[in-house]
Amino acid sequence: MNNTYYSSTRENKEEVESSLAIIKGLSEDGGLFVPNKIPNLACSLTELIEMDYKQVAYEVMKCYFTDFTEDELKSCINNAYNEKFDTEEIAPLKNEDATYFLELFHGPTIAFKDMALSILPYLMKTAAKKQNIKNEIVILTATSGDTGKAALEGFKDIEGTKIIVFYPKGGVSAIQKQQMVTQKGKNTHVIAIEGNFDDAQNGVKQIFGDEEFNKIINNNGCQLSSANSINIGRLIPQVVYYFYAYTRMVKNKDITIGEKINIAVPTGNFGNILAAYYARKMGLPINKLICCSNENKVLFDFFEKGIYDKNREFKLTNSPSMDILISSNLERLLYSIANENGETTSELMSQLKNTGKYELTDEMKNSLNDFYAGYASEQETEIAIKKLYDKSGYLIDTHTAVGYAVYNKYIKDTQDTAKTVIASTASPYKFTKSVMKSIDEKFESTDEFELLKEMNGLSKVDIPKAVKNILNDEIIHKTVCKIDEMKDEVYKILNLK
Ligand SMILES: *Cc1c(COP(=O)(O)O)cnc(C)c1O
């Protein structure tokens, strides 16, 4: 099989092997790594039908991580998708109200980020060995709630790595906070900052960009790396579950092989839906990719008008993991619809940086036909949760509900009857308050932990282990720092000299 190499979405034409792209995270010119071609599977869809999740994962990932040996890749997959997940199916597909919900929340932190963050640490460790890197890899992450915990769980006690997570002190849900401050593992560090998510994100970016500081870190035998969704080591593992979902539908005789389905994805950073776009390019029979936004509908406007404009009010919604105005992974789509012309992407990205805005050419706009975009307000999201619950007794979280609400608009708009898979990105138990409030206003004032029991009564689904355990766990991480003290904290943790 031909090897797949990675180069930047911008001007740097250098091609690197996947292991180096995983270690680096970003290209030196600030662009994102993209495969030099979208590979084809070595086997047929028919063959995938008989495979389990791990086998499908191997078939998909081996076309992208071509410098990993079979043993290396299989070992990464086995270490990632094991008892950490509460079901052997890893990503079960549920059929409710004539819609297919692909439950991506059965991992240790009950949100879909586990799908990729449970394998990234192993990919990184293997890649470091292949690239002969002796330094300890230090993962530095700012989080608005989900990424931080999933990364902590993923990197916990992984030899040769440390992980430091900064979260906004008042900016995460009660359960998200409890998940992080009780984090176990001898290489994990969690710090609250007196600021919001943007402050945390900026602080982390500054540390990454501080050459002097990075030199000191290197001199102490460490190097920084990132676990956020621009790393191809996070993107590619997400392609897997779209193949998996499709083949389960064939296996259950819900569709015949070759029949086209739609995929609807609640979207923030554009990573999850981009993975579906890659799956489609690899030949998975997908009709429309339905891009679902909340009130921060920068992507909806982009698909409508061909103009990306982040100059707008930032809204805090009941689907907080999608509250985002700069969708980093969109750069990979731009590169693709610009016929892989790095100069074009580079120009658009510099416009975005300087003016907060850019506009596509007509030709690029015409290449967006694979997508349908929609958005749901907070109220529409709540109504979607209640409507589905009343019909079927199935409870979805607020993010998934944005997907479900937009999908219903899509049907109204197009009358399309193709079967549709909605990516269910979080367990309802992760956003208990908002979900229960949608079912009945009276829960507005109930304590978040008390609500777990109430939800349990309604949903017929057990309280996930991940939530149960943390309720009584010891609080380990108590450090709080000011925004301008983040660097000092890294100094202390790494014991730098
Ligand atoms: C991160 C996240 C999303 C958005 O996914 P992107 O890949 O950033 O588009 C949606 N829902 C939940 C629950 C998330 O944690």
Short mmCIF file of C-alpha atoms and ligand atoms in Angstrom, two decimals:
data_model
loop_
_atom_site.label_atom_id
_atom_site.label_comp_id
_atom_site.label_asym_id
_atom_site.label_seq_id
_atom_site.Cartn_x
_atom_site.Cartn_y
_atom_site.Cartn_z
CA MET A 1 0.00 0.00 0.00
CA ASN A 2 1.14 3.55 -0.70
CA ASN A 3 2.24 5.57 2.26
CA THR A 4 0.24 8.56 3.42
CA TYR A 5 2.25 11.68 4.19
CA TYR A 6 1.16 14.90 5.87
CA SER A 7 1.72 18.51 4.92
CA SER A 8 0.45 21.88 6.03
CA THR A 9 -2.81 23.50 4.93
CA ARG A 10 -0.69 26.64 4.36
CA GLU A 11 2.44 27.38 2.43
CA ASN A 12 4.94 24.95 3.92
CA LYS A 13 5.17 22.13 1.34
CA GLU A 14 7.28 19.77 3.45
CA GLU A 15 5.76 16.30 3.79
CA VAL A 16 6.19 14.37 7.02
CA GLU A 17 5.26 10.90 8.23
CA SER A 18 2.20 10.52 10.44
CA SER A 19 4.25 9.92 13.59
CA LEU A 20 5.97 13.28 13.21
CA ALA A 21 2.69 15.04 12.43
CA ILE A 22 1.22 13.60 15.64
CA ILE A 23 4.17 14.75 17.74
CA LYS A 24 4.22 18.23 16.25
CA GLY A 25 0.46 18.82 16.34
CA LEU A 26 0.73 21.93 14.15
CA SER A 27 2.95 22.70 11.19
CA GLU A 28 5.66 25.36 11.72
CA ASP A 29 3.79 27.81 9.49
CA GLY A 30 0.74 27.65 11.79
CA GLY A 31 -1.22 25.43 9.38
CA LEU A 32 -2.86 22.11 10.18
CA PHE A 33 -1.49 18.80 8.95
CA VAL A 34 -3.57 17.14 6.23
CA PRO A 35 -3.00 13.81 4.45
CA ASN A 36 -1.51 14.24 0.96
CA LYS A 37 -4.35 12.11 -0.37
CA ILE A 38 -7.51 10.65 1.12
CA PRO A 39 -6.71 6.94 1.16
CA ASN A 40 -9.02 4.07 0.26
CA LEU A 41 -9.72 1.17 2.56
CA ALA A 42 -7.79 -1.98 1.75
CA CYS A 43 -10.94 -4.04 2.29
CA SER A 44 -14.55 -3.75 1.15
CA LEU A 45 -17.51 -2.43 3.16
CA THR A 46 -18.90 -5.97 3.09
CA GLU A 47 -15.85 -7.19 4.93
CA LEU A 48 -16.22 -4.49 7.61
CA ILE A 49 -19.70 -5.72 8.48
CA GLU A 50 -18.34 -8.76 10.24
CA MET A 51 -15.70 -6.82 12.17
CA ASP A 52 -15.93 -5.44 15.70
CA TYR A 53 -15.06 -1.85 16.63
CA LYS A 54 -11.37 -2.49 17.12
CA GLN A 55 -11.04 -4.30 13.82
CA VAL A 56 -12.82 -1.52 11.95
CA ALA A 57 -10.56 0.97 13.75
CA TYR A 58 -7.51 -0.89 12.51
CA GLU A 59 -8.73 -1.01 8.89
CA VAL A 60 -9.42 2.73 8.85
CA MET A 61 -6.38 3.95 10.79
CA LYS A 62 -3.85 1.82 8.97
CA CYS A 63 -4.48 3.77 5.76
CA TYR A 64 -3.58 7.01 7.55
CA PHE A 65 -0.85 6.00 9.99
CA THR A 66 1.20 4.16 7.42
CA ASP A 67 4.53 4.43 9.26
CA PHE A 68 3.14 2.52 12.25
CA THR A 69 3.67 -1.24 12.13
CA GLU A 70 0.70 -3.56 12.41
CA ASP A 71 1.73 -4.50 15.94
CA GLU A 72 2.19 -0.89 17.01
CA LEU A 73 -1.16 0.25 15.72
CA LYS A 74 -3.05 -2.76 17.04
CA SER A 75 -1.47 -2.27 20.44
CA CYS A 76 -2.58 1.39 20.48
CA ILE A 77 -6.12 0.33 19.56
CA ASN A 78 -6.25 -2.43 22.17
CA ASN A 79 -5.01 -0.12 24.90
CA ALA A 80 -7.58 2.53 23.98
CA TYR A 81 -10.83 0.68 23.36
CA ASN A 82 -10.95 -1.69 26.32
CA GLU A 83 -12.82 -1.84 29.66
CA LYS A 84 -12.49 1.91 29.96
CA PHE A 85 -15.66 1.87 27.85
CA ASP A 86 -18.78 0.58 29.51
CA THR A 87 -19.85 -1.45 26.47
CA GLU A 88 -17.96 -3.78 24.17
CA GLU A 89 -19.66 -2.17 21.22
CA ILE A 90 -17.70 1.00 22.12
CA ALA A 91 -20.07 3.15 20.04
CA PRO A 92 -23.59 1.62 20.12
CA LEU A 93 -26.13 2.72 17.54
CA LYS A 94 -29.65 3.29 18.91
CA ASN A 95 -32.74 3.53 16.75
CA GLU A 96 -35.27 5.91 18.32
CA ASP A 97 -38.09 7.78 16.59
CA ALA A 98 -36.90 6.58 13.15
CA THR A 99 -33.53 8.21 13.76
CA TYR A 100 -30.20 6.58 14.49
CA PHE A 101 -28.26 7.87 17.49
CA LEU A 102 -24.60 6.94 17.44
CA GLU A 103 -23.73 6.99 21.14
CA LEU A 104 -20.18 8.26 21.35
CA PHE A 105 -20.30 8.73 25.13
CA HIS A 106 -19.51 5.35 26.60
CA GLY A 107 -15.92 6.20 27.52
CA PRO A 108 -14.44 7.30 30.84
CA THR A 109 -15.67 10.91 30.73
CA ILE A 110 -19.05 10.26 29.06
CA ALA A 111 -18.51 12.64 26.13
CA PHE A 112 -17.38 11.92 22.58
CA LYS A 113 -13.88 13.38 23.11
CA ASP A 114 -13.02 10.03 24.71
CA MET A 115 -13.28 8.35 21.31
CA ALA A 116 -10.08 10.07 20.20
CA LEU A 117 -8.44 11.02 23.48
CA SER A 118 -8.31 7.45 24.69
CA ILE A 119 -6.04 6.53 21.78
CA LEU A 120 -4.05 9.75 21.25
CA PRO A 121 -1.70 9.15 24.23
CA TYR A 122 -0.73 5.72 22.85
CA LEU A 123 -0.28 7.08 19.34
CA MET A 124 1.90 9.84 20.77
CA LYS A 125 3.99 7.54 22.90
CA THR A 126 4.56 5.19 19.97
CA ALA A 127 5.29 8.12 17.65
CA ALA A 128 7.86 9.53 20.10
CA LYS A 129 9.64 6.20 20.16
CA LYS A 130 9.64 6.01 16.36
CA GLN A 131 10.99 9.54 16.10
CA ASN A 132 13.63 8.78 18.72
CA ILE A 133 12.43 11.49 21.07
CA LYS A 134 13.89 11.12 24.54
CA ASN A 135 12.24 14.15 26.13
CA GLU A 136 9.28 13.81 28.40
CA ILE A 137 6.18 15.01 26.52
CA VAL A 138 4.20 17.60 28.44
CA ILE A 139 0.61 18.05 27.32
CA LEU A 140 -0.67 21.54 28.01
CA THR A 141 -4.40 22.10 27.61
CA ALA A 142 -7.00 24.76 28.30
CA THR A 143 -10.49 23.42 28.65
CA SER A 144 -14.07 24.60 28.83
CA GLY A 145 -14.94 21.27 30.42
CA ASP A 146 -14.94 18.19 28.18
CA THR A 147 -11.52 18.14 26.52
CA GLY A 148 -9.62 18.60 29.78
CA LYS A 149 -11.12 15.65 31.57
CA ALA A 150 -10.92 13.38 28.54
CA ALA A 151 -7.25 14.30 28.03
CA LEU A 152 -6.48 13.75 31.73
CA GLU A 153 -8.04 10.29 31.64
CA GLY A 154 -6.24 9.48 28.40
CA PHE A 155 -2.77 10.53 29.55
CA LYS A 156 -3.12 9.36 33.16
CA ASP A 157 -0.04 7.30 34.11
CA ILE A 158 1.20 7.08 30.52
CA GLU A 159 4.93 6.69 30.82
CA GLY A 160 7.03 9.49 29.37
CA THR A 161 4.21 12.06 29.57
CA LYS A 162 2.82 14.69 31.93
CA ILE A 163 -0.41 16.57 31.52
CA ILE A 164 -1.35 20.02 32.79
CA VAL A 165 -4.92 21.27 32.42
CA PHE A 166 -6.15 24.81 33.06
CA TYR A 167 -9.88 25.43 33.46
CA PRO A 168 -11.88 28.61 34.17
CA LYS A 169 -12.77 28.59 37.86
CA GLY A 170 -16.44 29.48 37.47
CA GLY A 171 -16.87 28.39 33.87
CA VAL A 172 -17.53 24.65 33.99
CA SER A 173 -20.52 22.61 35.19
CA ALA A 174 -20.54 21.17 38.72
CA ILE A 175 -20.02 17.67 37.36
CA GLN A 176 -17.26 18.73 35.00
CA LYS A 177 -15.41 20.41 37.88
CA GLN A 178 -15.83 17.42 40.18
CA GLN A 179 -14.52 15.17 37.41
CA MET A 180 -11.35 17.21 37.08
CA VAL A 181 -10.49 18.01 40.70
CA THR A 182 -10.74 14.32 41.66
CA GLN A 183 -8.46 13.22 38.80
CA LYS A 184 -6.10 10.42 39.77
CA GLY A 185 -2.72 9.60 38.23
CA LYS A 186 0.81 10.60 39.23
CA ASN A 187 1.44 12.66 36.08
CA THR A 188 -1.79 14.72 36.11
CA HIS A 189 -2.09 18.37 37.13
CA VAL A 190 -5.26 20.44 37.20
CA ILE A 191 -5.37 24.16 37.89
CA ALA A 192 -8.28 26.57 38.08
CA ILE A 193 -7.63 30.05 36.76
CA GLU A 194 -9.29 33.26 37.81
CA GLY A 195 -10.61 34.07 34.36
CA ASN A 196 -12.79 32.68 31.58
CA PHE A 197 -12.07 30.03 28.96
CA ASP A 198 -10.58 32.52 26.51
CA ASP A 199 -8.12 33.65 29.19
CA ALA A 200 -7.08 30.05 29.78
CA GLN A 201 -6.77 29.41 26.03
CA ASN A 202 -4.73 32.58 25.47
CA GLY A 203 -2.46 31.78 28.41
CA VAL A 204 -1.75 28.33 26.98
CA LYS A 205 -1.13 29.72 23.49
CA GLN A 206 1.30 32.25 24.95
CA ILE A 207 3.26 29.51 26.67
CA PHE A 208 3.42 27.51 23.41
CA GLY A 209 4.66 30.58 21.55
CA ASP A 210 7.26 31.62 24.17
CA GLU A 211 10.55 30.55 22.56
CA GLU A 212 12.68 31.46 25.55
CA PHE A 213 10.49 29.43 27.89
CA ASN A 214 10.38 26.47 25.50
CA LYS A 215 14.18 26.46 25.45
CA ILE A 216 14.26 26.23 29.23
CA ILE A 217 11.72 23.40 29.07
CA ASN A 218 13.84 21.56 26.48
CA ASN A 219 16.97 22.02 28.59
CA ASN A 220 15.12 20.26 31.37
CA GLY A 221 14.43 17.24 29.19
CA CYS A 222 10.82 18.07 28.36
CA GLN A 223 8.86 19.28 25.34
CA LEU A 224 5.37 20.70 25.04
CA SER A 225 2.66 19.14 22.96
CA SER A 226 -1.04 19.63 22.49
CA ALA A 227 -4.02 17.33 22.80
CA ASN A 228 -6.56 19.57 21.15
CA SER A 229 -8.56 18.68 18.13
CA ILE A 230 -6.24 20.05 15.49
CA ASN A 231 -3.90 17.09 16.01
CA ILE A 232 -4.39 14.50 13.26
CA GLY A 233 -3.94 11.88 15.97
CA ARG A 234 -7.33 13.05 17.21
CA LEU A 235 -9.03 13.56 13.87
CA ILE A 236 -8.38 10.17 12.25
CA PRO A 237 -9.71 8.00 15.12
CA GLN A 238 -13.00 9.88 14.64
CA VAL A 239 -13.34 8.67 11.04
CA VAL A 240 -13.66 5.12 12.37
CA TYR A 241 -17.07 5.36 14.00
CA TYR A 242 -18.83 6.58 10.88
CA PHE A 243 -17.75 3.42 9.07
CA TYR A 244 -18.72 1.43 12.12
CA ALA A 245 -22.22 2.98 12.28
CA TYR A 246 -22.84 2.38 8.59
CA THR A 247 -21.83 -1.25 8.73
CA ARG A 248 -24.01 -1.83 11.82
CA MET A 249 -27.00 -0.48 9.88
CA VAL A 250 -26.27 -2.94 7.07
CA LYS A 251 -25.81 -5.74 9.57
CA ASN A 252 -29.18 -4.93 11.18
CA LYS A 253 -30.77 -4.82 7.70
CA ASP A 254 -31.77 -1.19 8.19
CA ILE A 255 -30.12 -0.34 4.87
CA THR A 256 -28.68 -2.28 1.98
CA ILE A 257 -25.03 -1.94 1.19
CA GLY A 258 -24.37 1.12 -0.96
CA GLU A 259 -27.52 2.92 0.21
CA LYS A 260 -26.81 6.52 1.11
CA ILE A 261 -27.36 7.85 4.62
CA ASN A 262 -27.14 11.34 6.13
CA ILE A 263 -24.91 12.20 9.04
CA ALA A 264 -25.89 15.00 11.43
CA VAL A 265 -23.23 16.34 13.78
CA PRO A 266 -23.55 18.88 16.61
CA THR A 267 -20.58 21.05 15.78
CA GLY A 268 -18.17 23.37 17.53
CA ASN A 269 -14.58 23.16 16.39
CA PHE A 270 -15.60 21.31 13.19
CA GLY A 271 -13.51 18.24 14.07
CA ASN A 272 -16.21 15.62 14.38
CA ILE A 273 -18.04 16.57 11.18
CA LEU A 274 -14.77 16.87 9.27
CA ALA A 275 -14.08 13.25 10.19
CA ALA A 276 -17.42 12.36 8.56
CA TYR A 277 -16.38 14.37 5.48
CA TYR A 278 -13.18 12.31 5.29
CA ALA A 279 -15.23 9.11 5.62
CA ARG A 280 -17.38 10.28 2.71
CA LYS A 281 -14.29 11.00 0.61
CA MET A 282 -13.06 7.49 1.40
CA GLY A 283 -16.19 6.15 -0.24
CA LEU A 284 -18.64 5.72 2.62
CA PRO A 285 -22.09 6.22 1.03
CA ILE A 286 -23.10 9.51 2.62
CA ASN A 287 -25.68 11.85 1.11
CA LYS A 288 -25.62 15.04 3.21
CA LEU A 289 -23.43 16.08 6.07
CA ILE A 290 -25.72 18.07 8.34
CA CYS A 291 -23.76 20.68 10.29
CA CYS A 292 -25.67 21.60 13.45
CA SER A 293 -24.88 24.76 15.42
CA ASN A 294 -26.29 26.37 18.53
CA GLU A 295 -26.87 30.13 18.78
CA ASN A 296 -23.20 30.73 18.09
CA LYS A 297 -24.12 30.09 14.48
CA VAL A 298 -20.97 31.24 12.76
CA LEU A 299 -20.87 28.00 10.73
CA PHE A 300 -24.52 28.24 9.68
CA ASP A 301 -23.83 31.72 8.29
CA PHE A 302 -20.68 30.44 6.61
CA PHE A 303 -22.53 27.70 4.74
CA GLU A 304 -25.41 30.06 3.86
CA LYS A 305 -23.39 32.99 2.58
CA GLY A 306 -19.86 31.77 2.00
CA ILE A 307 -18.66 34.35 4.51
CA TYR A 308 -16.98 33.47 7.78
CA ASP A 309 -17.39 36.28 10.28
CA LYS A 310 -16.46 35.89 13.93
CA ASN A 311 -17.21 39.53 14.74
CA ARG A 312 -20.30 38.93 16.80
CA GLU A 313 -21.46 38.51 20.36
CA PHE A 314 -20.27 35.32 22.04
CA LYS A 315 -23.24 33.54 23.62
CA LEU A 316 -23.19 31.18 26.57
CA THR A 317 -25.72 28.45 25.79
CA ASN A 318 -26.98 25.21 27.28
CA SER A 319 -24.68 23.33 24.87
CA PRO A 320 -21.43 24.86 26.18
CA SER A 321 -19.03 22.52 24.37
CA MET A 322 -20.23 24.10 21.12
CA ASP A 323 -19.87 27.69 22.30
CA ILE A 324 -17.12 28.65 19.95
CA LEU A 325 -16.52 31.34 17.34
CA ILE A 326 -13.36 30.07 15.71
CA SER A 327 -13.78 26.55 14.35
CA SER A 328 -10.15 25.56 13.86
CA ASN A 329 -10.75 22.43 11.81
CA LEU A 330 -12.64 24.35 9.15
CA GLU A 331 -9.21 25.21 7.76
CA ARG A 332 -8.90 21.62 6.57
CA LEU A 333 -12.18 21.89 4.66
CA LEU A 334 -11.06 25.19 3.10
CA TYR A 335 -7.86 23.56 1.92
CA SER A 336 -9.83 20.76 0.35
CA ILE A 337 -12.31 23.03 -1.48
CA ALA A 338 -9.45 25.30 -2.60
CA ASN A 339 -8.10 22.32 -4.56
CA GLU A 340 -5.37 21.91 -1.97
CA ASN A 341 -3.90 25.30 -2.68
CA GLY A 342 -2.03 26.32 0.49
CA GLU A 343 -1.63 29.92 -0.66
CA THR A 344 -5.42 30.34 -0.76
CA THR A 345 -5.93 28.91 2.74
CA SER A 346 -3.06 30.97 4.05
CA GLU A 347 -4.59 34.17 2.64
CA LEU A 348 -8.02 33.42 4.13
CA MET A 349 -6.51 32.61 7.52
CA SER A 350 -4.57 35.84 7.58
CA GLN A 351 -7.76 37.75 6.76
CA LEU A 352 -9.45 35.94 9.65
CA LYS A 353 -6.61 36.89 11.96
CA ASN A 354 -6.53 40.54 10.89
CA THR A 355 -10.21 41.34 10.34
CA GLY A 356 -12.05 38.41 11.93
CA LYS A 357 -13.64 37.68 8.57
CA TYR A 358 -13.14 36.19 5.10
CA GLU A 359 -15.23 35.39 2.02
CA LEU A 360 -15.01 32.37 -0.28
CA THR A 361 -14.72 32.57 -4.06
CA ASP A 362 -17.78 31.41 -6.01
CA GLU A 363 -15.94 28.27 -7.02
CA MET A 364 -15.20 27.38 -3.41
CA LYS A 365 -18.79 28.13 -2.41
CA ASN A 366 -20.04 25.68 -5.02
CA SER A 367 -18.00 22.93 -3.42
CA LEU A 368 -20.01 23.13 -0.21
CA ASN A 369 -22.98 21.22 -1.62
CA ASP A 370 -22.13 18.13 0.42
CA PHE A 371 -23.25 20.05 3.48
CA TYR A 372 -26.55 21.23 4.88
CA ALA A 373 -26.28 23.67 7.80
CA GLY A 374 -28.78 24.65 10.45
CA TYR A 375 -28.92 25.93 13.99
CA ALA A 376 -31.11 25.58 17.04
CA SER A 377 -31.84 28.15 19.74
CA GLU A 378 -31.68 27.20 23.42
CA GLN A 379 -35.44 26.92 23.49
CA GLU A 380 -35.57 24.72 20.38
CA THR A 381 -32.92 22.53 22.01
CA GLU A 382 -35.03 22.09 25.14
CA ILE A 383 -38.13 21.34 23.08
CA ALA A 384 -36.22 18.71 21.10
CA ILE A 385 -35.19 16.92 24.31
CA LYS A 386 -38.74 16.89 25.62
CA LYS A 387 -40.31 15.89 22.30
CA LEU A 388 -38.06 12.88 21.87
CA TYR A 389 -38.45 11.87 25.52
CA ASP A 390 -42.24 12.05 25.36
CA LYS A 391 -42.31 10.01 22.16
CA SER A 392 -39.86 7.30 23.02
CA GLY A 393 -38.59 7.60 26.60
CA TYR A 394 -35.09 8.17 25.24
CA LEU A 395 -33.13 11.00 26.87
CA ILE A 396 -30.53 12.97 24.94
CA ASP A 397 -28.14 15.64 26.15
CA THR A 398 -28.28 19.27 25.00
CA HIS A 399 -25.56 18.91 22.34
CA THR A 400 -27.18 15.88 20.75
CA ALA A 401 -30.48 17.76 20.98
CA VAL A 402 -29.07 20.55 18.80
CA GLY A 403 -28.36 17.82 16.24
CA TYR A 404 -31.84 16.36 16.56
CA ALA A 405 -33.54 19.78 16.28
CA VAL A 406 -31.56 20.72 13.18
CA TYR A 407 -32.19 17.31 11.63
CA ASN A 408 -35.93 17.89 12.04
CA LYS A 409 -35.58 21.24 10.27
CA TYR A 410 -33.68 19.47 7.51
CA ILE A 411 -36.50 16.97 6.95
CA LYS A 412 -39.04 19.80 6.82
CA ASP A 413 -36.86 21.70 4.38
CA THR A 414 -35.96 18.90 2.01
CA GLN A 415 -38.46 16.05 2.52
CA ASP A 416 -35.42 13.80 2.32
CA THR A 417 -36.25 10.27 3.47
CA ALA A 418 -32.71 8.88 3.63
CA LYS A 419 -31.87 7.24 6.97
CA THR A 420 -29.93 9.55 9.22
CA VAL A 421 -27.33 9.03 11.91
CA ILE A 422 -26.98 11.71 14.58
CA ALA A 423 -23.67 11.82 16.42
CA SER A 424 -24.65 11.70 20.12
CA THR A 425 -21.79 13.59 21.64
CA ALA A 426 -22.49 13.46 25.37
CA SER A 427 -24.42 11.44 27.92
CA PRO A 428 -27.46 13.24 29.35
CA TYR A 429 -25.80 12.61 32.73
CA LYS A 430 -23.10 15.09 31.90
CA PHE A 431 -25.50 18.01 31.50
CA THR A 432 -28.07 16.89 34.04
CA LYS A 433 -29.45 20.30 34.95
CA SER A 434 -30.17 21.51 31.42
CA VAL A 435 -31.62 18.17 30.37
CA MET A 436 -33.91 17.81 33.39
CA LYS A 437 -35.03 21.41 33.09
CA SER A 438 -36.14 20.67 29.53
CA ILE A 439 -38.33 17.84 30.77
CA ASP A 440 -39.81 19.88 33.61
CA GLU A 441 -39.20 23.47 34.72
CA LYS A 442 -39.45 22.42 38.37
CA PHE A 443 -35.94 20.96 38.25
CA GLU A 444 -34.46 24.42 37.69
CA SER A 445 -33.64 24.83 41.38
CA THR A 446 -32.69 21.24 42.26
CA ASP A 447 -29.09 20.52 43.23
CA GLU A 448 -27.10 19.08 40.32
CA PHE A 449 -26.04 15.94 42.16
CA GLU A 450 -29.57 15.33 43.44
CA LEU A 451 -30.75 15.53 39.84
CA LEU A 452 -28.67 12.49 38.92
CA LYS A 453 -31.06 10.34 40.90
CA GLU A 454 -34.08 12.02 39.37
CA MET A 455 -32.68 11.42 35.90
CA ASN A 456 -31.98 7.83 36.77
CA GLY A 457 -35.65 7.39 37.62
CA LEU A 458 -36.73 8.82 34.30
CA SER A 459 -34.27 7.37 31.89
CA LYS A 460 -34.04 3.68 32.73
CA VAL A 461 -30.32 4.09 32.06
CA ASP A 462 -27.96 3.46 34.99
CA ILE A 463 -25.94 6.36 36.30
CA PRO A 464 -22.62 5.93 34.48
CA LYS A 465 -19.73 4.64 36.54
CA ALA A 466 -17.81 7.75 35.55
CA VAL A 467 -20.28 9.95 37.43
CA LYS A 468 -21.01 7.66 40.36
CA ASN A 469 -17.36 7.26 41.29
CA ILE A 470 -16.49 10.93 41.41
CA LEU A 471 -19.26 11.84 43.84
CA ASN A 472 -17.36 10.47 46.82
CA ASP A 473 -13.82 10.73 45.49
CA GLU A 474 -11.24 12.77 47.32
CA ILE A 475 -10.52 16.23 45.94
CA ILE A 476 -6.90 16.16 44.87
CA HIS A 477 -6.38 19.30 42.80
CA LYS A 478 -6.95 22.54 44.66
CA THR A 479 -4.58 25.02 43.03
CA VAL A 480 -6.10 28.28 41.81
CA CYS A 481 -3.96 30.85 40.00
CA LYS A 482 -4.27 34.23 38.36
CA ILE A 483 -4.10 34.52 34.57
CA ASP A 484 -0.57 35.91 34.65
CA GLU A 485 0.64 33.13 36.93
CA MET A 486 0.03 30.25 34.53
CA LYS A 487 3.63 30.15 33.39
CA ASP A 488 4.87 30.10 36.99
CA GLU A 489 2.65 27.10 37.67
CA VAL A 490 4.18 25.23 34.73
CA TYR A 491 7.61 26.17 36.12
CA LYS A 492 6.76 24.66 39.49
CA ILE A 493 5.13 21.50 38.15
CA LEU A 494 8.00 20.71 35.80
CA ASN A 495 10.50 21.63 38.48
CA LEU A 496 12.42 23.72 35.92
CA LYS A 497 15.91 25.01 36.55
C1 LIG B 1 -16.47 19.02 21.67
C2 LIG B 1 -17.91 18.72 21.65
C3 LIG B 1 -18.71 18.99 20.51
C4 LIG B 1 -18.17 19.67 19.27
O1 LIG B 1 -17.31 18.83 18.52
P1 LIG B 1 -16.32 19.48 17.45
O2 LIG B 1 -15.48 18.35 16.97
O3 LIG B 1 -15.51 20.50 18.22
O4 LIG B 1 -17.13 20.11 16.39
C5 LIG B 1 -20.05 18.65 20.55
N1 LIG B 1 -20.60 18.09 21.65
C6 LIG B 1 -19.87 17.81 22.75
C7 LIG B 1 -20.54 17.18 23.94
C8 LIG B 1 -18.50 18.11 22.80
O5 LIG B 1 -17.78 17.82 23.90
#
